[in-house]
Coordinates of C-alpha atoms in Angstrom, one line a residue:
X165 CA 0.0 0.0 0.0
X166 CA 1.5 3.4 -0.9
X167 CA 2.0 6.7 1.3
X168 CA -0.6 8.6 0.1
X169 CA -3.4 5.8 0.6
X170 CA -2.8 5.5 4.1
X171 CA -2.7 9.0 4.6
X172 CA -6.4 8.8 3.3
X173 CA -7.3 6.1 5.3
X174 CA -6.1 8.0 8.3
X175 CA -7.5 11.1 7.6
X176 CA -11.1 9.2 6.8
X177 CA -11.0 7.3 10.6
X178 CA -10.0 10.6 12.3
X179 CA -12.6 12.4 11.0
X180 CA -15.1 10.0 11.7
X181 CA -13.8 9.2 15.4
X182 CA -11.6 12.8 16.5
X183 CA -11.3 11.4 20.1
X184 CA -11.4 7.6 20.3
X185 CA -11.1 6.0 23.7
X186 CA -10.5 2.6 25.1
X187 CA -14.0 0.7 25.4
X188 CA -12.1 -0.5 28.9
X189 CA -14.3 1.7 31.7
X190 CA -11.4 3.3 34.2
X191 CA -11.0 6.4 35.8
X192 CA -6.7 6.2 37.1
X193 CA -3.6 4.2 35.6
X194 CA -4.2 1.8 38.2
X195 CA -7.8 0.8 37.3
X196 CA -6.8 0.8 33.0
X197 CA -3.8 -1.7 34.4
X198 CA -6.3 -4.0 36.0
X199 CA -8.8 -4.1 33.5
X200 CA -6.5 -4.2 30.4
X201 CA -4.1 -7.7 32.8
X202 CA -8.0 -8.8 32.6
X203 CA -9.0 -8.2 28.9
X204 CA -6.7 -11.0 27.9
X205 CA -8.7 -13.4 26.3
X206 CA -11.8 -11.9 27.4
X207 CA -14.3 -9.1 26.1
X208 CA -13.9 -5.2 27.0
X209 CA -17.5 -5.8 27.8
X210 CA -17.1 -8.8 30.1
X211 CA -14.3 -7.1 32.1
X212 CA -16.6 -3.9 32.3
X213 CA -19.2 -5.8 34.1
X214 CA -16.6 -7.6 36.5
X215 CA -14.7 -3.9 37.2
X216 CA -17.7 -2.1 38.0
X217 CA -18.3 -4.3 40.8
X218 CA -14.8 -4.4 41.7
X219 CA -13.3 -0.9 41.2
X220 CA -15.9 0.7 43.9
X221 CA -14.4 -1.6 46.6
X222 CA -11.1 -2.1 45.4
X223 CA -9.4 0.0 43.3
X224 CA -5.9 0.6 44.2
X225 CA -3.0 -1.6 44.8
X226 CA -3.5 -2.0 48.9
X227 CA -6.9 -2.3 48.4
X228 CA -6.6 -5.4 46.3
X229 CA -3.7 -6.9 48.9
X230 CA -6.2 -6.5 51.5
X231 CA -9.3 -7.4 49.5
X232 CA -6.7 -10.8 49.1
X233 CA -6.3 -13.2 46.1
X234 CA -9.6 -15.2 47.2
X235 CA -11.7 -12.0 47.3
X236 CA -10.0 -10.6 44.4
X237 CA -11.3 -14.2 42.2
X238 CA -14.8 -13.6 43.8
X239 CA -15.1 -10.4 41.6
X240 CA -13.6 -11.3 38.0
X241 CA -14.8 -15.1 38.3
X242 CA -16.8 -14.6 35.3
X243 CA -14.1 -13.3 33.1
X244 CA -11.9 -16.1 31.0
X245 CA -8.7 -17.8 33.3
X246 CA -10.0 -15.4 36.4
X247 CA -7.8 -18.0 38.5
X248 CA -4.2 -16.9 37.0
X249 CA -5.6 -13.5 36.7
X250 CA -6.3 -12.7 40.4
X251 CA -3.2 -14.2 41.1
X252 CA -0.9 -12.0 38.7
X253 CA -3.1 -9.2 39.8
X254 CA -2.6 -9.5 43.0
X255 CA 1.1 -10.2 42.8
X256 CA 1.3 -7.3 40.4
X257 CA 0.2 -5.2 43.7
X258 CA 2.4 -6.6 45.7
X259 CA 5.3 -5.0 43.3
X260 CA 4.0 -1.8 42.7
X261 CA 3.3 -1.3 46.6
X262 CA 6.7 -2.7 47.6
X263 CA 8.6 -0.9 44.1
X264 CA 6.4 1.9 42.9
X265 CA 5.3 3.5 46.2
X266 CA 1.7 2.4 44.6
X267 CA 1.6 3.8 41.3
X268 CA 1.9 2.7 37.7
X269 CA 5.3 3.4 36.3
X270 CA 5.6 4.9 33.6
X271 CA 8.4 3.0 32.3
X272 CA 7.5 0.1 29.6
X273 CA 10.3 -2.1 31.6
X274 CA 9.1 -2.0 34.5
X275 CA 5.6 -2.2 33.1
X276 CA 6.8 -5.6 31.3
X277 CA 8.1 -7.1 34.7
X278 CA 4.8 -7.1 36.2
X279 CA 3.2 -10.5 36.2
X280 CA 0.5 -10.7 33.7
X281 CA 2.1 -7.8 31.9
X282 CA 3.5 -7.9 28.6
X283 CA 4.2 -5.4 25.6
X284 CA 0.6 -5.5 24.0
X285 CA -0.9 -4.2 28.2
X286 CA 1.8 -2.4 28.4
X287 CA 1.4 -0.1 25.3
X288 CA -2.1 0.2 26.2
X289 CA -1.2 1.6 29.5
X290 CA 1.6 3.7 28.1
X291 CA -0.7 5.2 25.5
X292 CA -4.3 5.6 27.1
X293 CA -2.7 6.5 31.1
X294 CA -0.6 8.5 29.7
X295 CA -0.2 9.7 26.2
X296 CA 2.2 7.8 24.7
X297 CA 2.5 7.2 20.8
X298 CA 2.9 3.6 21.4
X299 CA 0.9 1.2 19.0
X300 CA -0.6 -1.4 21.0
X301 CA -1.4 -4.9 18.4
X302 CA -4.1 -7.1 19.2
X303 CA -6.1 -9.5 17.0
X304 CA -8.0 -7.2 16.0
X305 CA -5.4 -4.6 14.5
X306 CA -3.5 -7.9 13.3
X307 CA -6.1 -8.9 11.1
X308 CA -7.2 -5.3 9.8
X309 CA -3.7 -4.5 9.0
X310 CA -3.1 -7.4 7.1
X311 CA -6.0 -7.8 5.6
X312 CA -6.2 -4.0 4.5
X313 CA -2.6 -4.2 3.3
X314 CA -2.0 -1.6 5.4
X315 CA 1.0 -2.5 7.3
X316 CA 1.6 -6.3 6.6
X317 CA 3.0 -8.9 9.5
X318 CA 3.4 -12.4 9.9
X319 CA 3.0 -11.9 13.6
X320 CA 1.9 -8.8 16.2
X321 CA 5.3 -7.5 16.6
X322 CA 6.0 -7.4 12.8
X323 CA 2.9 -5.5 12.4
X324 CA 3.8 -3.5 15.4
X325 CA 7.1 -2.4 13.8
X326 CA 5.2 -2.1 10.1
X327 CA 3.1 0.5 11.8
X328 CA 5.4 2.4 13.5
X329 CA 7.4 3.0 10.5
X330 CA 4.4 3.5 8.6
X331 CA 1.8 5.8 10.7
X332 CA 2.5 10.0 10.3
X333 CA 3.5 11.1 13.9
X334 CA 0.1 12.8 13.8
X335 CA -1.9 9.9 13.8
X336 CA 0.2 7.4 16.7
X337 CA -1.6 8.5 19.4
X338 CA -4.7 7.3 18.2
X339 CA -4.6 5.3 15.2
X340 CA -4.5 1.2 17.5
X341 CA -8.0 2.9 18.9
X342 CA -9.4 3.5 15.4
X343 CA -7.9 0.0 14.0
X344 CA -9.4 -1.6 16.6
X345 CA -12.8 -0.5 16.6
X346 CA -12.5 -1.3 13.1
X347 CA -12.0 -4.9 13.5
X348 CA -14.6 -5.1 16.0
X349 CA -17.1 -3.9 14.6
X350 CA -16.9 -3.7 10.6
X351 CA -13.9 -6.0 9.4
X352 CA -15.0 -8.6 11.7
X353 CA -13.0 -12.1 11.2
X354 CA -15.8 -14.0 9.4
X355 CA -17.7 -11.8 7.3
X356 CA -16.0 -8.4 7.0
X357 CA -18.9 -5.6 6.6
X358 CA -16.9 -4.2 3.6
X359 CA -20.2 -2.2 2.6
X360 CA -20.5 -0.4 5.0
X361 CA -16.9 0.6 6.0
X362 CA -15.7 4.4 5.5
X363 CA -12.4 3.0 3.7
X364 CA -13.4 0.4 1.5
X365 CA -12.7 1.8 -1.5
X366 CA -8.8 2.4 0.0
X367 CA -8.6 -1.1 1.1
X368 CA -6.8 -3.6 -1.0
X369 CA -8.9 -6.8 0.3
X370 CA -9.5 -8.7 -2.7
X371 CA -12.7 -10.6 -1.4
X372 CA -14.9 -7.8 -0.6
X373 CA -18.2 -8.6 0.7
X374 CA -21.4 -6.7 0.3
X375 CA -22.2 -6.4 3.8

């Protein structure tokens, strides 16, 4: 795909979505750290359900020690592998009580050493807490980006790199919240809704669907 069709495509999903957020619900670094060390695996709108319940009693790293790993399961037990979630989460606490003074660092190392952490969470944290122009690759973006031609990878951190190389430094901030929604909800994995989406004529999917 050349420069100045990706340009477009950017230029179409900003104008479409100026501000896109993370469908996660949170309201501090802490709570987007949780929920995101939850989403693996799992739905935004699963872990939604499970925070909104938790958050109100427990939402910073003491609180969770005290709340304890058994407590902790008793929350998020409907979410996918809630067991080896409460206990990275609760672990994860442990550290950032005993090496953060109780915040989120933002460091993507020290992010990474957290258990349940790795560089997909931590990009997420980094870009929606605070700001950063990291790109953060989920199935979603994997699967638009290749499938687009945008930025082609035989795995997430190939497409991770494409992108980086690839996106204007206008765009970084935003553009994993706009390929994401994209994924969710218009160039779904079955039956893409290529009809309907904003960039199909830029797209270079050869089996376009009429949906």
């Amino acid at each position: 795909m050349n420069k100045a069709k990706r340009l477009e495509i950017l230029t179409r999903l900003r104008d479409d979505n100026p501000n896109p957020e993370t469908e996660l619900e949170y309201t501090s670094p802490f709570e987007l750290l949780v929920a995101v060390t939850l989403s693996a695996q799992a739905t935004d709108v699963s872990v939604n359900k499970a925070t909104r319940k938790l958050f109100p009693v427990a939402n910073t790293p003491q609180a969770i020690i005290e709340l304890g790993v058994d407590g902790l399961r008793d929350y998020i037990k409907t979410i996918g592998l809630f067991n080896s979630k409460a206990n990275n989460v609760y672990k994860m606490c442990h550290i950032l009580m005993e090496q953060h003074g109780g915040e989120v660092p933002e460091n993507r190392e020290a992010l990474e050493a957290l258990p349940g952490v790795g560089r997909k969470t931590a990009n997420v944290v980094l870009n929606c807490a605070f700001g950063w122009p990291t790109i953060a690759v989920d199935t979603h973006i994997f699967r638009v980006s290749n499938r687009t031609k945008f930025a082609m990878g035989k795995d997430v951190v190939a497409v991770e790199e494409k992108l980086e190389k690839v996106v204007p430094k206008e765009f970084k901030v935003d553009v994993h919240h706009w390929l994401i929604l994209l994924g969710r909800y218009t160039c779904v994995a079955r039956k893409p809704k290529c009809g309907s989406c904003i960039i199909e004529d830029l797209c270079e999917f050869k089996e376009k669907t009429s949906g």
